[in-house]
Tab-separated table of C-alpha atoms in Angstrom:
chain	number	residue	atom	x	y	z
A	58	UNK	CA	100.827	82.985	82.586
A	59	UNK	CA	102.634	82.759	79.251
A	60	UNK	CA	103.838	86.294	78.709
A	61	UNK	CA	104.658	85.499	75.103
A	62	UNK	CA	100.927	85.433	74.392
A	63	UNK	CA	100.368	88.868	75.912
A	64	UNK	CA	102.281	90.985	73.426
A	65	UNK	CA	99.377	91.956	71.184
A	66	UNK	CA	95.726	92.767	71.298
A	67	UNK	CA	93.433	92.505	74.296
A	68	UNK	CA	92.697	88.820	74.807
A	69	UNK	CA	95.576	88.377	77.228
A	70	UNK	CA	93.624	90.367	79.842
A	71	UNK	CA	91.295	87.410	80.463
A	72	UNK	CA	94.302	85.253	81.408
A	73	UNK	CA	96.283	87.881	83.287
A	74	UNK	CA	93.227	88.850	85.373
A	75	UNK	CA	91.927	85.321	85.767
A	76	UNK	CA	89.872	85.866	88.940
A	77	UNK	CA	87.939	88.946	87.903
A	78	UNK	CA	88.526	91.991	85.755
A	79	UNK	CA	87.023	95.030	84.128
A	80	UNK	CA	88.429	96.584	80.969
A	81	UNK	CA	86.881	99.863	79.881
A	82	UNK	CA	87.744	101.726	76.666
A	83	UNK	CA	86.720	105.340	76.105
A	84	UNK	CA	87.271	107.050	72.779
A	85	UNK	CA	88.852	110.499	72.740
A	86	UNK	CA	89.558	110.824	76.476
A	87	UNK	CA	92.865	111.084	78.309
A	88	UNK	CA	93.532	108.785	81.287
A	89	UNK	CA	93.036	111.667	83.729
A	90	UNK	CA	89.746	112.620	82.069
A	91	UNK	CA	88.526	109.047	82.356
A	92	UNK	CA	89.334	108.949	86.059
A	93	UNK	CA	87.626	112.286	86.666
A	94	UNK	CA	84.490	111.099	84.880
A	95	UNK	CA	84.171	108.123	87.204
A	96	UNK	CA	84.471	110.337	90.267
A	97	UNK	CA	88.170	110.888	90.947
A	98	UNK	CA	89.665	114.227	91.915
A	99	UNK	CA	92.827	115.275	90.111
A	100	UNK	CA	94.716	115.799	93.370
A	101	UNK	CA	93.872	112.259	94.474
A	102	UNK	CA	95.306	110.486	91.423
A	103	UNK	CA	98.441	108.530	92.308
A	104	UNK	CA	100.724	106.619	89.888
A	105	UNK	CA	100.664	102.926	90.781
A	106	UNK	CA	101.857	99.673	89.274
A	107	UNK	CA	99.431	96.782	89.110
A	108	UNK	CA	101.295	94.946	91.868
A	109	UNK	CA	101.142	97.995	94.149
A	110	UNK	CA	97.401	98.346	93.533
A	111	UNK	CA	96.902	94.677	94.386
A	112	UNK	CA	98.873	95.051	97.610
A	113	UNK	CA	96.667	97.964	98.647
A	114	UNK	CA	93.444	96.153	97.766
A	115	UNK	CA	94.313	92.886	99.484
A	116	UNK	CA	95.919	94.160	102.678
A	117	UNK	CA	94.225	93.953	106.042
A	118	UNK	CA	93.616	97.301	107.715
A	119	UNK	CA	95.303	95.957	110.843
A	120	UNK	CA	98.533	95.267	108.927
A	121	UNK	CA	101.336	97.763	109.342
A	122	UNK	CA	102.131	99.751	106.220
A	123	UNK	CA	105.707	98.459	106.449
A	124	UNK	CA	104.296	95.215	104.994
A	125	UNK	CA	103.688	96.983	101.683
A	126	UNK	CA	106.597	96.010	99.449
A	127	UNK	CA	106.243	98.956	97.067
A	128	UNK	CA	106.189	101.646	99.765
A	129	UNK	CA	108.952	103.122	101.895
A	130	UNK	CA	106.834	103.458	105.003
A	131	UNK	CA	109.246	106.026	106.434
A	132	UNK	CA	108.608	108.307	103.458
A	133	UNK	CA	106.091	110.575	105.188
A	134	UNK	CA	105.214	112.438	102.004
A	135	UNK	CA	104.337	109.241	100.109
A	136	UNK	CA	102.309	107.871	103.026
A	137	UNK	CA	100.437	111.170	103.383
A	138	UNK	CA	99.658	111.226	99.652
A	139	UNK	CA	98.251	107.703	99.693
A	140	UNK	CA	96.268	108.424	102.840
A	141	UNK	CA	94.702	111.657	101.589
A	142	UNK	CA	93.826	109.939	98.297
A	143	UNK	CA	91.959	107.113	100.072
A	144	UNK	CA	94.400	104.239	99.478
A	145	UNK	CA	95.287	104.096	103.197
A	146	UNK	CA	94.713	103.284	106.005
A	147	UNK	CA	91.732	101.080	105.121
A	148	UNK	CA	91.862	99.129	101.857
A	149	UNK	CA	89.693	100.797	99.202
A	150	UNK	CA	86.887	98.784	97.634
A	151	UNK	CA	88.353	99.220	94.182
A	152	UNK	CA	91.263	100.894	92.444
A	153	UNK	CA	90.890	102.124	88.875
A	154	UNK	CA	94.110	102.469	86.882
A	155	UNK	CA	93.993	104.270	83.545
A	156	UNK	CA	96.212	104.627	80.499
A	157	UNK	CA	95.947	105.498	76.824
A	158	UNK	CA	96.371	103.619	73.573
A	159	UNK	CA	95.710	104.640	69.954
A	160	UNK	CA	93.279	107.471	70.674
A	161	UNK	CA	91.483	105.643	73.479
A	162	UNK	CA	91.696	105.863	77.245
A	163	UNK	CA	91.547	102.503	78.943
A	164	UNK	CA	90.837	101.559	82.538
A	165	UNK	CA	91.565	98.334	84.370
A	166	UNK	CA	90.043	97.133	87.622
A	167	UNK	CA	91.172	93.989	89.378
A	168	UNK	CA	87.915	92.824	90.971
A	169	UNK	CA	85.028	95.287	90.655
A	170	UNK	CA	83.328	97.328	87.953
A	171	UNK	CA	83.016	100.978	88.904
A	172	UNK	CA	83.769	102.220	85.390
A	173	UNK	CA	80.905	100.230	83.899
A	174	UNK	CA	78.350	102.282	85.786
A	175	UNK	CA	79.617	105.450	84.067
A	176	UNK	CA	79.761	104.121	80.516
A	177	UNK	CA	77.387	106.687	79.005
A	178	UNK	CA	79.432	109.516	80.528
A	179	UNK	CA	82.602	107.923	79.211
A	180	UNK	CA	81.160	107.843	75.682
A	181	UNK	CA	80.438	111.542	75.279
A	182	UNK	CA	83.249	111.989	72.721
A	183	UNK	CA	82.594	108.794	70.810
A	184	UNK	CA	82.354	105.143	71.711
A	185	UNK	CA	82.896	103.407	75.030
A	186	UNK	CA	83.090	99.692	75.796
A	187	UNK	CA	83.208	97.799	79.062
A	188	UNK	CA	84.035	94.104	79.470
A	189	UNK	CA	83.560	92.685	82.968
A	190	UNK	CA	84.047	89.200	84.373
A	191	UNK	CA	83.226	88.577	88.016
A	192	UNK	CA	84.723	86.039	90.400
A	193	UNK	CA	81.999	83.501	89.543
A	194	UNK	CA	82.917	83.584	85.859
A	195	UNK	CA	79.877	85.591	84.822
A	196	UNK	CA	80.705	88.183	82.175
A	197	UNK	CA	78.951	91.219	80.762
A	198	UNK	CA	79.688	93.646	77.930
A	199	UNK	CA	78.376	97.185	77.629
A	200	UNK	CA	78.542	99.615	74.734
A	201	UNK	CA	77.627	103.306	74.661
A	202	UNK	CA	78.046	105.957	72.000
A	203	UNK	CA	77.987	109.770	72.230
A	204	UNK	CA	76.436	109.768	75.668
A	205	UNK	CA	73.779	107.121	75.068
A	206	UNK	CA	73.743	103.528	76.289
A	207	UNK	CA	73.336	101.284	73.243
A	208	UNK	CA	73.490	97.720	74.519
A	209	UNK	CA	74.438	95.499	77.432
A	210	UNK	CA	74.706	91.737	76.952
A	211	UNK	CA	76.263	88.489	78.070
A	212	UNK	CA	78.977	87.677	75.523
A	213	UNK	CA	78.264	83.952	75.829
A	214	UNK	CA	74.614	84.692	74.990
A	215	UNK	CA	74.781	87.911	72.946
A	216	UNK	CA	71.189	87.582	71.748
A	217	UNK	CA	70.064	88.140	75.357
A	218	UNK	CA	70.633	91.864	75.580
A	219	UNK	CA	69.363	95.001	77.234
A	220	UNK	CA	69.015	97.512	74.419
A	221	UNK	CA	69.904	96.725	70.841
A	222	UNK	CA	70.967	93.140	70.080
A	223	UNK	CA	74.743	92.739	70.010
A	224	UNK	CA	74.688	91.614	66.394
A	225	UNK	CA	72.733	94.699	65.353
A	226	UNK	CA	74.614	97.206	67.510
A	227	UNK	CA	78.117	95.879	66.955
A	228	UNK	CA	78.037	93.004	64.510
A	229	UNK	CA	79.186	90.664	67.274
A	230	UNK	CA	78.103	87.020	67.174
A	231	UNK	CA	79.841	84.480	69.398
A	232	UNK	CA	80.768	81.194	67.755
A	233	UNK	CA	83.168	78.518	68.919
A	234	UNK	CA	84.289	77.173	72.265
A	235	UNK	CA	86.297	80.042	73.737
A	236	UNK	CA	84.735	82.002	76.630
A	237	UNK	CA	82.451	84.808	75.525
A	238	UNK	CA	84.485	87.586	77.108
A	239	UNK	CA	87.626	86.331	75.334
A	240	UNK	CA	85.691	86.184	72.071
A	241	UNK	CA	84.559	89.770	72.549
A	242	UNK	CA	88.075	90.941	73.346
A	243	UNK	CA	89.173	89.259	70.112
A	244	UNK	CA	86.337	91.051	68.318
A	245	UNK	CA	87.482	94.423	69.700
A	246	UNK	CA	91.038	93.725	68.578
A	247	UNK	CA	89.834	93.406	65.017
A	248	UNK	CA	87.269	96.192	65.065
A	249	UNK	CA	89.402	98.813	66.834
A	250	UNK	CA	92.893	97.645	65.912
A	251	UNK	CA	94.042	98.080	69.515
A	252	UNK	CA	97.307	96.600	70.708
A	253	UNK	CA	97.603	97.037	74.473
A	254	UNK	CA	100.990	95.804	75.713
A	255	UNK	CA	100.911	93.747	78.892
A	256	UNK	CA	104.117	95.384	80.120
A	257	UNK	CA	102.561	98.847	79.919
A	258	UNK	CA	99.590	97.860	82.049
A	259	UNK	CA	101.865	96.376	84.727
A	260	UNK	CA	103.902	99.594	85.012
A	261	UNK	CA	103.014	102.923	86.623
A	262	UNK	CA	99.600	104.264	85.586
A	263	UNK	CA	97.460	107.051	87.076
A	264	UNK	CA	95.199	105.448	89.674
A	265	UNK	CA	92.272	106.419	91.878
A	266	UNK	CA	90.833	104.688	94.947
A	267	UNK	CA	87.105	104.338	95.576
A	268	UNK	CA	85.180	103.045	98.568
A	269	UNK	CA	81.752	102.560	97.002
A	270	UNK	CA	82.483	99.590	94.735
A	271	UNK	CA	79.432	97.777	96.098
A	272	UNK	CA	77.382	99.877	93.696
A	273	UNK	CA	79.086	98.118	90.822
A	274	UNK	CA	79.726	94.617	92.117
A	275	UNK	CA	77.043	93.115	89.908
A	276	UNK	CA	78.886	94.375	86.874
A	277	UNK	CA	78.004	96.828	84.103
A	278	UNK	CA	74.362	95.756	84.011
A	279	UNK	CA	73.467	97.802	87.098
A	280	UNK	CA	73.013	101.200	85.420
A	281	UNK	CA	72.581	100.311	81.754
């Protein structure tokens, strides 16, 4: 990945998370509030880098924890914290990492879409957006405002929506050859003026582990 292209905006996420990703934005919330609203307990939030989260997600339960590069496996306190929070011993189904930028909380998931199923709850103080691409390349966008789901649509085919049409709800119309999810991330850059640095998202962020990601594997469409 060309890191020089990741310094501004949001579009870089589609390249950095090329297999599958979920980006969720929630207006007026803190990162901890976002995690609590998708089911995390405060005492089970653990700061993790993206690479550490990936190690935890992709490990085999039979592997010894000494194989985890980020963890000193002899640090009993750290191991106990990760275990009680659900990151160990079995790999969680998904890990949600959350941060904040310009009055918004954001959440990133590597493969699944837990946050998308809580979009209305995440919009109680304003607007909330969710952009999800699955491993097959299928993408979905959801938008909620003040506790109500407004629209859910495929960004490549925004006229095919559940709820208000994307053009009516958001003024989004996809033209050109770039993938629809990239086009929508570009749209959000302009509409919200958000600059989310790549380096920040790679560093330590509050994280929560969940073992019921199957509820959200189809993407944000499942509860909208």
